[in-house]
Amino acid sequence: MQMSPSPYNLPDATGHFGPYGGVYMAETLIPAVEELRDQYLRFRDDPEFKAEFAYELKHYVGRPSPIYHARRLSDDLGGAQIYLKREDLNHTGAHKINNAIGQALLAKRMGKKRVIAETGAGMHGVATATVAARFGMECIVYMGADDIQRQAPNVFRMKLLGATVVPVVSGSRTLKDACNEAIRDWVTNVETTFYIFGTAAGPHPYPMMVRDFQCVIGNEAKVQMLEMAGRQPDAVIACVGGGSNAIGLFHPYIEEAGVQIIGVEAGGHGLASGQHAAPLTGNAKVGVLHGNKVYLMQDADGQIIETHSISAGLDYPGVGPEHCVLKDLGRAQYVAATDDEALAAFDALCRFEGIIPALESSHALAHAIKIAPGLSRDQILLVNLSGRGDKDMNTVARIKGITL
Amino acid sequence: MNHAVNRIQTTFERLAQAGRKALIPFITAGDPAQDRTVPLMHTLVQAGADVIELGVPFSDPMADGPTIQRASERALRNGMTLRGVLTMVAEFRQQDSVTPVVLMGYGNPIEAMGWATFAQRCAEVGVDGVLTVDFPPEESHEAFEHLQRHNIAPIFLLAPTTNEARIQQVAQLARGYVYYVSLKGVTGAGHLDIAAIAEKMPQLRRHIRLPIGVGFGIRDGDTARQVADVSDAVVIGSRIVQEIEASAPEALLENVKRFVAGVRAALDK
């Protein structure tokens, strides 16, 4: 099904992206998400709010992030030109800060002095701890016990920034369980607490709000590509876990009919192995988790299954509702890159360009590396380099059999 | 034919005539073992339960505290599925055709089965009500339609944070009884505020014609009695699950019976 881009205006007023999204939350939290929705709708077009957000992005985050033409890598592949949107150069090292700043500014206006967050790879936790320090808020970050092992440097960063990091030992001890625990905190402390949710998923208005804050990526890219290449890319490519860096790049390009949109999920040990985190490409059924209806990895009885990815930030059984509808509409294509492909891409970017990418972003890069040789040299692939790889040193060293 | 809703209605009408309050214990199906659930249900009735809330375990019980999380994990490790829970209700009904059974859990296992199939199976096995914690009225259109078709009562939650407009909305959709979550927090939390519940009740009663049950934070006969003074029914979950968790296999039924009977006695004082 090919959609005509012009009428695309999702979500609807009730937070639905076609059949996806919604507000699937326990009653205690419904008034909180309704208040959040009303406050966000009030401030999103407020000139003062927009000006403060723009100021913080420029002076605190360091935006606009540049676009970089990866010439040596492109030459080696011998096909399409690979351009990188350098979200890794943001303050705190990933795109997550864009959204954390936006939500913190909203929390400030709502008079909330305590913020909580879930984190997988730790980048959203670091971003939240950072903005909490910046705005003088108490910060609690929930993180799966296994992820705390995988991402020790980020745990230390959060603590340096004054946040309390709470290990989550229930369930699969990863991102989804951190979400569960953050929701439990929110339901208990709903009046004082703002939940800074890290991805473009969850109950309405989060998928819309996080997307809006992350759209700075795509909006900048559209201007920068014209300046650099005189035209828009043939395809935009981003990794998809929950999908916030991807939707931030994709959304402004939905109306650009000539631009192909490609989301890259975590293929883990391969889709056939069942050990992956690719609900869109792995033909997962639609289900309900963490406040929204989305493609969701589950067993035949509707229990959420444990996912696998080398990258903690993509290790999540669901995906944001807007990606679900973009897949159904055919406006975006979703593919998967395996752990091994991501690692090869990680190495390639280190060696050819002197850039150490996050393992999450390496998935997007892996797909670009896969398709570039089959394209002509005048074609352009714009890859969202959503984060830097410093946090992944331990993981990569372990895989290479090196003790740090 | 209106058996399903009537079983809950009949129970509350009988209690009202007798001037008694309903006792609604919660257990998780499959905890501590699959073959213990039906005997536990009968034990609950013998100890004075009026309605049984039977928890359907879910891998991600976001609204539950550690006690019921552990019960869900035990039940899932024991291979408990939604299909299996429905079979247990059928088995329970072979000996008990009177006590209402309400399934309580999260929506995804039902979504996976499909609401049409689920509602039909509920009617076949004798389920009387369904409470899906993460499906508020706004997202319950499909669920409501199928449950209504088979006269299964959709049970909804109300919370201290629920405003007047939402109370009205729930009043229109709810059947059976309404479950008031007595505190902001997850199941098993400890800070019960009877005065706050009493204060909220008139606002609820203005719109809700159904019996109102109160749960979350009720731990013994004393707190149950105080809650019953301002409501129609008392729901006890985590405290019973703790009893199950702490009991040796041979003492399980006896311990649960003693605890629930104690609460019953306090309610009937």
PDB file of N, CA, C and O in Angstrom, chain A residues 315-343:
ATOM      1  N   ASP A 315      17.391  -3.358  22.646  1.00  0.00           N
ATOM      2  CA  ASP A 315      16.956  -4.630  23.210  1.00  0.00           C
ATOM      3  C   ASP A 315      15.583  -4.473  23.857  1.00  0.00           C
ATOM      4  O   ASP A 315      15.456  -4.459  25.084  1.00  0.00           O
ATOM      5  N   TYR A 316      14.563  -4.343  23.036  1.00  0.00           N
ATOM      6  CA  TYR A 316      13.211  -4.029  23.516  1.00  0.00           C
ATOM      7  C   TYR A 316      12.201  -4.756  22.628  1.00  0.00           C
ATOM      8  O   TYR A 316      12.365  -4.775  21.399  1.00  0.00           O
ATOM      9  N   PRO A 317      11.161  -5.362  23.236  1.00  0.00           N
ATOM     10  CA  PRO A 317      10.252  -6.207  22.442  1.00  0.00           C
ATOM     11  C   PRO A 317       9.245  -5.436  21.590  1.00  0.00           C
ATOM     12  O   PRO A 317       8.636  -6.017  20.693  1.00  0.00           O
ATOM     13  N   GLY A 318       9.056  -4.149  21.865  1.00  0.00           N
ATOM     14  CA  GLY A 318       8.075  -3.381  21.113  1.00  0.00           C
ATOM     15  C   GLY A 318       8.751  -2.354  20.235  1.00  0.00           C
ATOM     16  O   GLY A 318       9.965  -2.384  20.018  1.00  0.00           O
ATOM     17  N   VAL A 319       7.958  -1.428  19.722  1.00  0.00           N
ATOM     18  CA  VAL A 319       8.442  -0.377  18.839  1.00  0.00           C
ATOM     19  C   VAL A 319       7.383   0.724  18.861  1.00  0.00           C
ATOM     20  O   VAL A 319       6.214   0.445  19.124  1.00  0.00           O
ATOM     21  N   GLY A 320       7.792   1.955  18.619  1.00  0.00           N
ATOM     22  CA  GLY A 320       6.833   3.051  18.691  1.00  0.00           C
ATOM     23  C   GLY A 320       5.687   2.895  17.696  1.00  0.00           C
ATOM     24  O   GLY A 320       5.861   2.328  16.624  1.00  0.00           O
ATOM     25  N   PRO A 321       4.496   3.418  18.058  1.00  0.00           N
ATOM     26  CA  PRO A 321       3.309   3.217  17.210  1.00  0.00           C
ATOM     27  C   PRO A 321       3.405   3.874  15.833  1.00  0.00           C
ATOM     28  O   PRO A 321       2.789   3.391  14.875  1.00  0.00           O
ATOM     29  N   GLU A 322       4.170   4.962  15.731  1.00  0.00           N
ATOM     30  CA  GLU A 322       4.242   5.618  14.424  1.00  0.00           C
ATOM     31  C   GLU A 322       5.017   4.768  13.421  1.00  0.00           C
ATOM     32  O   GLU A 322       4.695   4.740  12.235  1.00  0.00           O
ATOM     33  N   HIS A 323       6.022   4.048  13.901  1.00  0.00           N
ATOM     34  CA  HIS A 323       6.736   3.125  13.004  1.00  0.00           C
ATOM     35  C   HIS A 323       5.796   2.010  12.529  1.00  0.00           C
ATOM     36  O   HIS A 323       5.885   1.567  11.387  1.00  0.00           O
ATOM     37  N   CYS A 324       4.914   1.579  13.428  1.00  0.00           N
ATOM     38  CA  CYS A 324       3.956   0.522  13.054  1.00  0.00           C
ATOM     39  C   CYS A 324       3.067   0.984  11.910  1.00  0.00           C
ATOM     40  O   CYS A 324       2.845   0.245  10.942  1.00  0.00           O
ATOM     41  N   VAL A 325       2.577   2.211  12.010  1.00  0.00           N
ATOM     42  CA  VAL A 325       1.665   2.687  10.959  1.00  0.00           C
ATOM     43  C   VAL A 325       2.440   3.018   9.679  1.00  0.00           C
ATOM     44  O   VAL A 325       1.939   2.782   8.572  1.00  0.00           O
ATOM     45  N   LEU A 326       3.660   3.516   9.822  1.00  0.00           N
ATOM     46  CA  LEU A 326       4.470   3.804   8.616  1.00  0.00           C
ATOM     47  C   LEU A 326       4.800   2.507   7.874  1.00  0.00           C
ATOM     48  O   LEU A 326       4.859   2.482   6.644  1.00  0.00           O
ATOM     49  N   LYS A 327       4.991   1.431   8.621  1.00  0.00           N
ATOM     50  CA  LYS A 327       5.202   0.128   7.978  1.00  0.00           C
ATOM     51  C   LYS A 327       3.948  -0.302   7.228  1.00  0.00           C
ATOM     52  O   LYS A 327       4.005  -0.675   6.059  1.00  0.00           O
ATOM     53  N   ASP A 328       2.795  -0.230   7.898  1.00  0.00           N
ATOM     54  CA  ASP A 328       1.543  -0.666   7.261  1.00  0.00           C
ATOM     55  C   ASP A 328       1.239   0.168   6.021  1.00  0.00           C
ATOM     56  O   ASP A 328       0.737  -0.349   5.024  1.00  0.00           O
ATOM     57  N   LEU A 329       1.515   1.472   6.110  1.00  0.00           N
ATOM     58  CA  LEU A 329       1.229   2.369   4.989  1.00  0.00           C
ATOM     59  C   LEU A 329       2.223   2.174   3.847  1.00  0.00           C
ATOM     60  O   LEU A 329       2.004   2.665   2.743  1.00  0.00           O
ATOM     61  N   GLY A 330       3.315   1.503   4.140  1.00  0.00           N
ATOM     62  CA  GLY A 330       4.337   1.310   3.113  1.00  0.00           C
ATOM     63  C   GLY A 330       5.214   2.529   2.912  1.00  0.00           C
ATOM     64  O   GLY A 330       6.050   2.551   2.010  1.00  0.00           O
ATOM     65  N   ARG A 331       5.046   3.547   3.746  1.00  0.00           N
ATOM     66  CA  ARG A 331       5.855   4.753   3.574  1.00  0.00           C
ATOM     67  C   ARG A 331       7.280   4.525   4.070  1.00  0.00           C
ATOM     68  O   ARG A 331       8.205   5.173   3.598  1.00  0.00           O
ATOM     69  N   ALA A 332       7.456   3.652   5.025  1.00  0.00           N
ATOM     70  CA  ALA A 332       8.806   3.302   5.477  1.00  0.00           C
ATOM     71  C   ALA A 332       8.997   1.790   5.327  1.00  0.00           C
ATOM     72  O   ALA A 332       8.032   1.037   5.403  1.00  0.00           O
ATOM     73  N   GLN A 333      10.240   1.407   5.052  1.00  0.00           N
ATOM     74  CA  GLN A 333      10.572  -0.015   5.017  1.00  0.00           C
ATOM     75  C   GLN A 333      11.389  -0.335   6.264  1.00  0.00           C
ATOM     76  O   GLN A 333      12.194   0.481   6.712  1.00  0.00           O
ATOM     77  N   TYR A 334      11.174  -1.515   6.793  1.00  0.00           N
ATOM     78  CA  TYR A 334      11.940  -1.929   7.970  1.00  0.00           C
ATOM     79  C   TYR A 334      12.707  -3.204   7.653  1.00  0.00           C
ATOM     80  O   TYR A 334      12.176  -4.126   7.040  1.00  0.00           O
ATOM     81  N   VAL A 335      13.974  -3.182   8.029  1.00  0.00           N
ATOM     82  CA  VAL A 335      14.866  -4.310   7.801  1.00  0.00           C
ATOM     83  C   VAL A 335      15.577  -4.580   9.128  1.00  0.00           C
ATOM     84  O   VAL A 335      15.406  -3.846  10.092  1.00  0.00           O
ATOM     85  N   ALA A 336      16.383  -5.632   9.159  1.00  0.00           N
ATOM     86  CA  ALA A 336      17.135  -5.929  10.375  1.00  0.00           C
ATOM     87  C   ALA A 336      18.608  -6.081  10.037  1.00  0.00           C
ATOM     88  O   ALA A 336      18.968  -6.512   8.944  1.00  0.00           O
ATOM     89  N   ALA A 337      19.466  -5.719  10.984  1.00  0.00           N
ATOM     90  CA  ALA A 337      20.900  -5.999  10.893  1.00  0.00           C
ATOM     91  C   ALA A 337      21.273  -6.840  12.101  1.00  0.00           C
ATOM     92  O   ALA A 337      20.812  -6.570  13.221  1.00  0.00           O
ATOM     93  N   THR A 338      22.090  -7.873  11.872  1.00  0.00           N
ATOM     94  CA  THR A 338      22.454  -8.776  12.974  1.00  0.00           C
ATOM     95  C   THR A 338      23.539  -8.144  13.846  1.00  0.00           C
ATOM     96  O   THR A 338      24.166  -7.149  13.484  1.00  0.00           O
ATOM     97  N   ASP A 339      23.764  -8.780  14.988  1.00  0.00           N
ATOM     98  CA  ASP A 339      24.865  -8.368  15.865  1.00  0.00           C
ATOM     99  C   ASP A 339      26.178  -8.295  15.085  1.00  0.00           C
ATOM    100  O   ASP A 339      26.929  -7.315  15.192  1.00  0.00           O
ATOM    101  N   ASP A 340      26.450  -9.346  14.299  1.00  0.00           N
ATOM    102  CA  ASP A 340      27.723  -9.416  13.574  1.00  0.00           C
ATOM    103  C   ASP A 340      27.829  -8.307  12.527  1.00  0.00           C
ATOM    104  O   ASP A 340      28.893  -7.704  12.352  1.00  0.00           O
ATOM    105  N   GLU A 341      26.724  -8.053  11.838  1.00  0.00           N
ATOM    106  CA  GLU A 341      26.737  -6.977  10.837  1.00  0.00           C
ATOM    107  C   GLU A 341      26.961  -5.615  11.487  1.00  0.00           C
ATOM    108  O   GLU A 341      27.691  -4.763  10.969  1.00  0.00           O
ATOM    109  N   ALA A 342      26.333  -5.428  12.642  1.00  0.00           N
ATOM    110  CA  ALA A 342      26.512  -4.155  13.361  1.00  0.00           C
ATOM    111  C   ALA A 342      27.960  -4.000  13.823  1.00  0.00           C
ATOM    112  O   ALA A 342      28.539  -2.904  13.724  1.00  0.00           O
ATOM    113  N   LEU A 343      28.547  -5.083  14.309  1.00  0.00           N
ATOM    114  CA  LEU A 343      29.941  -5.020  14.754  1.00  0.00           C
ATOM    115  C   LEU A 343      30.891  -4.722  13.599  1.00  0.00           C
ATOM    116  O   LEU A 343      31.849  -3.950  13.746  1.00  0.00           O
TER     117      LEU A 343
END
